[in-house]
XYZ file of C-alpha atoms in Angstrom:
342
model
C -97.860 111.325 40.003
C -98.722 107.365 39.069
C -96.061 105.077 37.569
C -96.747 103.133 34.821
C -94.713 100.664 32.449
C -95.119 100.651 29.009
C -93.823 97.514 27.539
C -91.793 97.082 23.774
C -92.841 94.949 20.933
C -93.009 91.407 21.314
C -90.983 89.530 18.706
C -93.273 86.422 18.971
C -91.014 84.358 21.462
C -93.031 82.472 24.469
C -89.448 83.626 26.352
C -90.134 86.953 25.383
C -93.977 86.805 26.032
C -92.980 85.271 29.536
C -90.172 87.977 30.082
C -92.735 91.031 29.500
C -95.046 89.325 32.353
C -92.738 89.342 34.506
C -92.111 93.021 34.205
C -95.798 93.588 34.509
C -96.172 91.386 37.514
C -92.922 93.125 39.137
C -94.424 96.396 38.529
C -97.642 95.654 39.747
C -96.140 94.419 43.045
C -94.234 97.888 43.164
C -97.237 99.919 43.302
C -97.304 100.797 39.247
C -100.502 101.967 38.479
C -100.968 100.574 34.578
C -98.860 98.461 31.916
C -99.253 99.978 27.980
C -98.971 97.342 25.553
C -97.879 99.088 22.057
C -98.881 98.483 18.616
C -96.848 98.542 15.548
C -97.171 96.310 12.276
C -96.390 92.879 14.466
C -98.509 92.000 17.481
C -101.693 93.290 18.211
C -102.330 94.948 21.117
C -105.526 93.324 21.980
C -104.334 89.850 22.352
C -101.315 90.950 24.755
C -103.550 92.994 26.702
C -105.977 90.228 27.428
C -103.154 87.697 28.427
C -100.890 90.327 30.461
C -104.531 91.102 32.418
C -105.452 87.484 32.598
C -101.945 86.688 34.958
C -102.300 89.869 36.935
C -104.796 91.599 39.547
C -104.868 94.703 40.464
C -102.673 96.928 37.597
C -104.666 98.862 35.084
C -103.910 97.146 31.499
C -103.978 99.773 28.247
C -103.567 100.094 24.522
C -100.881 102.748 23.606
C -102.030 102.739 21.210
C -104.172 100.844 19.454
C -104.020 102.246 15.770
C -107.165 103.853 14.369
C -106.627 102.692 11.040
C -106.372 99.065 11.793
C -110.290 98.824 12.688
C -113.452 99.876 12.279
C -114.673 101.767 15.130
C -117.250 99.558 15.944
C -114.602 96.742 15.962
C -112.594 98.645 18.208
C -115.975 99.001 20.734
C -116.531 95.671 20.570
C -113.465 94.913 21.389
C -113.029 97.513 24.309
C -115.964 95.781 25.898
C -114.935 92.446 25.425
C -112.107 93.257 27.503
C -114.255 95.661 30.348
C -115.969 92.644 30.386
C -113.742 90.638 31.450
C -111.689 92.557 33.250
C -113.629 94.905 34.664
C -112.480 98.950 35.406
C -108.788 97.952 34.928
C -108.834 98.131 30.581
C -107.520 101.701 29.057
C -108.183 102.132 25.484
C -105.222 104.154 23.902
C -105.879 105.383 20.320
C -103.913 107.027 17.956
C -103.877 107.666 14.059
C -100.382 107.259 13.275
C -98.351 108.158 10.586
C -98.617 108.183 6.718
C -96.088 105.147 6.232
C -98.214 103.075 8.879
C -101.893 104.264 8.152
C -101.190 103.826 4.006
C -98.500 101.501 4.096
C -99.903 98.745 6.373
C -103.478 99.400 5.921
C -104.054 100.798 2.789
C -105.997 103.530 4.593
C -105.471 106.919 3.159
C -104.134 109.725 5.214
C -105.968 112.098 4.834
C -107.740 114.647 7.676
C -106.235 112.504 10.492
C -107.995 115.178 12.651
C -111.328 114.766 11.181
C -111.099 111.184 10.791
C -109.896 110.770 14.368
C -112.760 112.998 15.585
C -115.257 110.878 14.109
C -113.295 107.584 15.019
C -113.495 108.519 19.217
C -117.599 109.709 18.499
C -118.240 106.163 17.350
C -116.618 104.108 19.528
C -118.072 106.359 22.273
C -121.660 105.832 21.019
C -121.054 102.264 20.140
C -119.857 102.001 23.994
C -123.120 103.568 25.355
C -125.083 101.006 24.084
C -127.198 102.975 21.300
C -128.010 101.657 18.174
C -124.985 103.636 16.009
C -126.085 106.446 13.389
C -123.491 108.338 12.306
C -123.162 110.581 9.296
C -119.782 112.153 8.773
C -117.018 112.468 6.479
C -115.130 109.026 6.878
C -117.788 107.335 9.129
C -120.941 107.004 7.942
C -123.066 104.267 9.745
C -125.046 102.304 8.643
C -125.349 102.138 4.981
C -128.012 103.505 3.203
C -131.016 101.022 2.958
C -129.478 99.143 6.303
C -131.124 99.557 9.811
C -128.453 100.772 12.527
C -127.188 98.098 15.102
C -126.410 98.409 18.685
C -123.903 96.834 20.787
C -125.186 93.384 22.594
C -122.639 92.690 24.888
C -123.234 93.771 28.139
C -121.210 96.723 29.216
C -120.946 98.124 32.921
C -117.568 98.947 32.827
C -116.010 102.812 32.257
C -113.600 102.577 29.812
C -111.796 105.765 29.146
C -110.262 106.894 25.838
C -106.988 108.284 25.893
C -105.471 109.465 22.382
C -101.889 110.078 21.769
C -101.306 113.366 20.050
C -98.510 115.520 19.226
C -99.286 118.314 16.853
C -101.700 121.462 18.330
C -104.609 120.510 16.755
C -104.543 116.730 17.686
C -103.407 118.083 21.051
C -106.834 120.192 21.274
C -108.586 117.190 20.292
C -107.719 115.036 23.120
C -108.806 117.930 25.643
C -112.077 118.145 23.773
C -113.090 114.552 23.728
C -110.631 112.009 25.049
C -110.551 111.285 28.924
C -106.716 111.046 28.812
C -103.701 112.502 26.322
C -100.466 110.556 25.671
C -97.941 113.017 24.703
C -94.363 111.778 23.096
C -91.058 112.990 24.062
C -91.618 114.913 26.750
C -89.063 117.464 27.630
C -90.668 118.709 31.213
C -88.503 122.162 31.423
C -90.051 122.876 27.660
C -93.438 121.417 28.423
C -95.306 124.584 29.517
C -96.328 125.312 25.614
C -97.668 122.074 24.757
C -99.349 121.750 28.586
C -101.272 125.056 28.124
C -102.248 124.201 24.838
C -103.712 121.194 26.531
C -105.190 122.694 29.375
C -106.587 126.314 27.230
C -108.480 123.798 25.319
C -110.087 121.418 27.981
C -111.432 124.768 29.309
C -112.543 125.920 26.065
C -114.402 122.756 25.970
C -116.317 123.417 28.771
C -114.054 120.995 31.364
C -111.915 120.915 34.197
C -108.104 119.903 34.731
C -109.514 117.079 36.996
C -111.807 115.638 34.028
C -108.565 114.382 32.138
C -105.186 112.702 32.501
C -102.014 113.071 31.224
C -100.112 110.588 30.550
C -96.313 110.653 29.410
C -93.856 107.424 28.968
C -90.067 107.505 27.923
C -87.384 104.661 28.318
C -85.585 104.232 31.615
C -81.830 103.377 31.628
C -80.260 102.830 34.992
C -76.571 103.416 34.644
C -73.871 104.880 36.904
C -72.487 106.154 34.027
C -74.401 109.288 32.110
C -72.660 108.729 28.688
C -73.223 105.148 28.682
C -77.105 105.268 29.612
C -77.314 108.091 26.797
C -76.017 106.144 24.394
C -78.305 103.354 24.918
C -81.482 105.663 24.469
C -79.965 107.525 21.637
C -80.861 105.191 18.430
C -84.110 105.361 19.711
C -84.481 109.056 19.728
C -82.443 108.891 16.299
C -84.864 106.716 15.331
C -87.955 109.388 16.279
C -86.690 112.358 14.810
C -85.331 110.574 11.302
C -87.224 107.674 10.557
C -90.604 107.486 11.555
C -91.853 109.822 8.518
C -91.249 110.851 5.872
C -89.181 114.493 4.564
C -92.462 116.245 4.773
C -94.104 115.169 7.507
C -92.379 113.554 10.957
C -94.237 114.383 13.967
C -91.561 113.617 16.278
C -89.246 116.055 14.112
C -92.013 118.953 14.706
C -91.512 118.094 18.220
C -88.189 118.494 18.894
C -88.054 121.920 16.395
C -90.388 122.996 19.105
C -87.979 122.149 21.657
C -85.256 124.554 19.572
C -83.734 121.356 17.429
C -84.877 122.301 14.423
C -81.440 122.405 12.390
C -80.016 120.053 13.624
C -83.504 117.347 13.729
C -83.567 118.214 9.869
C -80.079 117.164 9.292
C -80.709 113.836 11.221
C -83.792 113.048 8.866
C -81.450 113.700 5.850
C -78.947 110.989 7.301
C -81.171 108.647 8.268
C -83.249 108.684 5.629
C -80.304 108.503 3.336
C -79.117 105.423 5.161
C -76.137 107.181 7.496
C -78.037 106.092 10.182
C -74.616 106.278 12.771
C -73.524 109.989 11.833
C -77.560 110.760 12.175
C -77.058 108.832 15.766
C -73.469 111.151 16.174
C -75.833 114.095 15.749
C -78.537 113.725 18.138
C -77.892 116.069 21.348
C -76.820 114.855 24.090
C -79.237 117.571 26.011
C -82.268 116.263 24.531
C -81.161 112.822 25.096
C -80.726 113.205 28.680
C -83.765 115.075 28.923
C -86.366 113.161 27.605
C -85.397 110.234 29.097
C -85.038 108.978 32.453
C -81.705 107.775 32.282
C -78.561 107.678 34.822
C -78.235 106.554 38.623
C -80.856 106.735 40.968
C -80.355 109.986 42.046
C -80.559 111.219 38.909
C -83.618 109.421 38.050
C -85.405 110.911 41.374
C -84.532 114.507 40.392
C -85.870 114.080 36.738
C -88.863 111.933 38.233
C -89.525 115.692 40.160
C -89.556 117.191 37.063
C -92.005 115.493 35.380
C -94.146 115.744 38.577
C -93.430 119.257 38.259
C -94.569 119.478 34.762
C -98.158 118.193 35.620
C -97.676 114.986 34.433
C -100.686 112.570 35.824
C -98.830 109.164 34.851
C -95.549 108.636 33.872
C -94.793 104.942 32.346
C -90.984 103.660 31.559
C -89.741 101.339 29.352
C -87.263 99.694 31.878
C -84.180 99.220 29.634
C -81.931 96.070 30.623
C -79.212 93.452 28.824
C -81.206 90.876 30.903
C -84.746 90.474 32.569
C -83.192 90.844 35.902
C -82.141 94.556 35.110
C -85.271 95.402 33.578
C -86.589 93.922 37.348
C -83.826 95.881 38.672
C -84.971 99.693 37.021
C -88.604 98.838 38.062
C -87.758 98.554 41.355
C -85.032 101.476 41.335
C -88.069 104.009 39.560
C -90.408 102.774 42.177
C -88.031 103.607 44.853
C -86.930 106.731 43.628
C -90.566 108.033 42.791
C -91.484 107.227 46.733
């Protein structure tokens, strides 16, 4: 199993900007295998990808994710190759659709058939990518216009660039083993990973592939600490966070997720509280099981034996956020997951 780190969003600070290198740089002298950069309604991906791969070498550089509603597909080639370009095999393109509150409420995109649309999305950025002029005639994409002639990409492109896609629900889950070289799943819980893993894996052989043809890819925060209760409680408003505020009452894939898990009751109580504002009882409510389980959190020795587990669970690349008061802990928990993972 690779390491990865998968960095937070950057709050526009040169310190910060200059603090997130150096975790990529320390992780890349550790023997990480890639850095994500995320991708919320501040920074763009793109530009911190570009300068993180600019200062470094050797360490893989992706998008996770870079939101499918933000940009046309053909945008999203181009800009995939602008980066292959110049920096060769080492660029990951991470894609995802994201939720109703980003895709309509940042973009004004509607959300609606994020399977279809994201099926479509991955075609044309793959056929942009190989260099053909771009037809395509579907539902949401339909290139070029009537009465236009179809365009190809210009810029040269020797570089593979694989497509990972972040999924969580079973059918966005069987699209990434159809078409994507890579899935990011969220919130992994390796002891109650075997249904969404088969899911994974029944599909990329109904597809007509093998294991070996695809990678998967799981990240969670990492929060070195002596002291179980204490490293819980710094990963629980995230978790909170998950399960009650990123969606809506109807629809919060990270809810679905944890029901799966056997949280139901108690994940729709926390989207009641925090969506109601009571966002420290919905924190209060949040198991401590499920908080120490998807999450590496603890002392080293604890990290090591969860580290096995997600080994155990099939996991290709696991990425941490390293968790720290100051950039020399963050350091610190790089170094300590390297060592640990060894």
């Amino acid at each position: 199993m690779q390491l990865g780190v998968i960095l937070g969003t950057w709050n526009g600070s040169q310190a910060d900007a200059a603090a997130m290198l150096r975790v990529v740089q320390e992780a890349e002298s550790s023997g990480y295998a890639i850095a994500w950069v995320p991708e919320l309604y501040g920074a763009d991906a793109v530009s911190l990808m570009s300068w993180l791969a600019s200062h470094t070498s050797r360490i893989r550089i992706g998008s996770a994710v870079m939101q499918i509603p933000a940009r046309a597909p053909t945008t999203t080639a181009m800009t995939a190759a602008s980066l292959a370009a110049l920096y060769g095999d080492r660029i990951v393109l991470g894609l995802g659709v994201s939720g109703p509150q980003v895709s309509v409420g940042w973009y004004g995109v509607p959300w609606s058939d994020p399977i279809g649309r994201t099926r479509e999305y991955l075609e044309t950025v793959r056929l942009a990518l190989s260099g053909q002029r771009v037809t395509y005639d579907g539902q949401h994409v339909q290139l070029p216009s009537e009465g236009y002639r179809p365009l190809k990409l210009v810029l040269k492109n020797e570089a593979h660039i694989p497509i990972y896609l972040a999924a969580i629900g079973p059918r966005n889950i069987r699209l990434a083993a159809e078409v994507a070289d890579g899935w990011l799943p969220a919130l992994v819980y390796p002891e109650r990973f075997d249904e969404s893993r088969k899911l994974f894996c029944d599909a990329v052989t109904a597809a007509g592939r093998s294991r070996e043809d695809v990678t998967i890819a799981a990240s969670t925060g990492a929060v070195l600490n002596d002291d179980l209760a204490a490293a819980r409680d710094v990963y629980r408003p995230y978790v909170t966070l998950l399960i009650g505020g990123m969606g809506t009452r109807e629809q919060n894939f990270y809810r679905n997720l944890v029901t799966g898990y056997g949280y139901g009751e108690v994940a729709n109580r926390i989207t009641e509280l925090y969506l109601a504002g009571d966002v420290k009882q919905a924190q209060a409510l949040t198991p401590d099981e499920l908080i120490d389980n998807v999450g590496l959190i603890g002392d080293e020795a604890r990290m090591r034996d969860r580290l096995a587990a997600y080994a155990a669970a099939d996991i290709d690349i696991f990425s941490i956020a390293p968790s720290g008061r100051s950039l020399d802990e963050k350091l610190h928990v790089v170094r300590t997951v390297a060592s640990a993972a060894s």
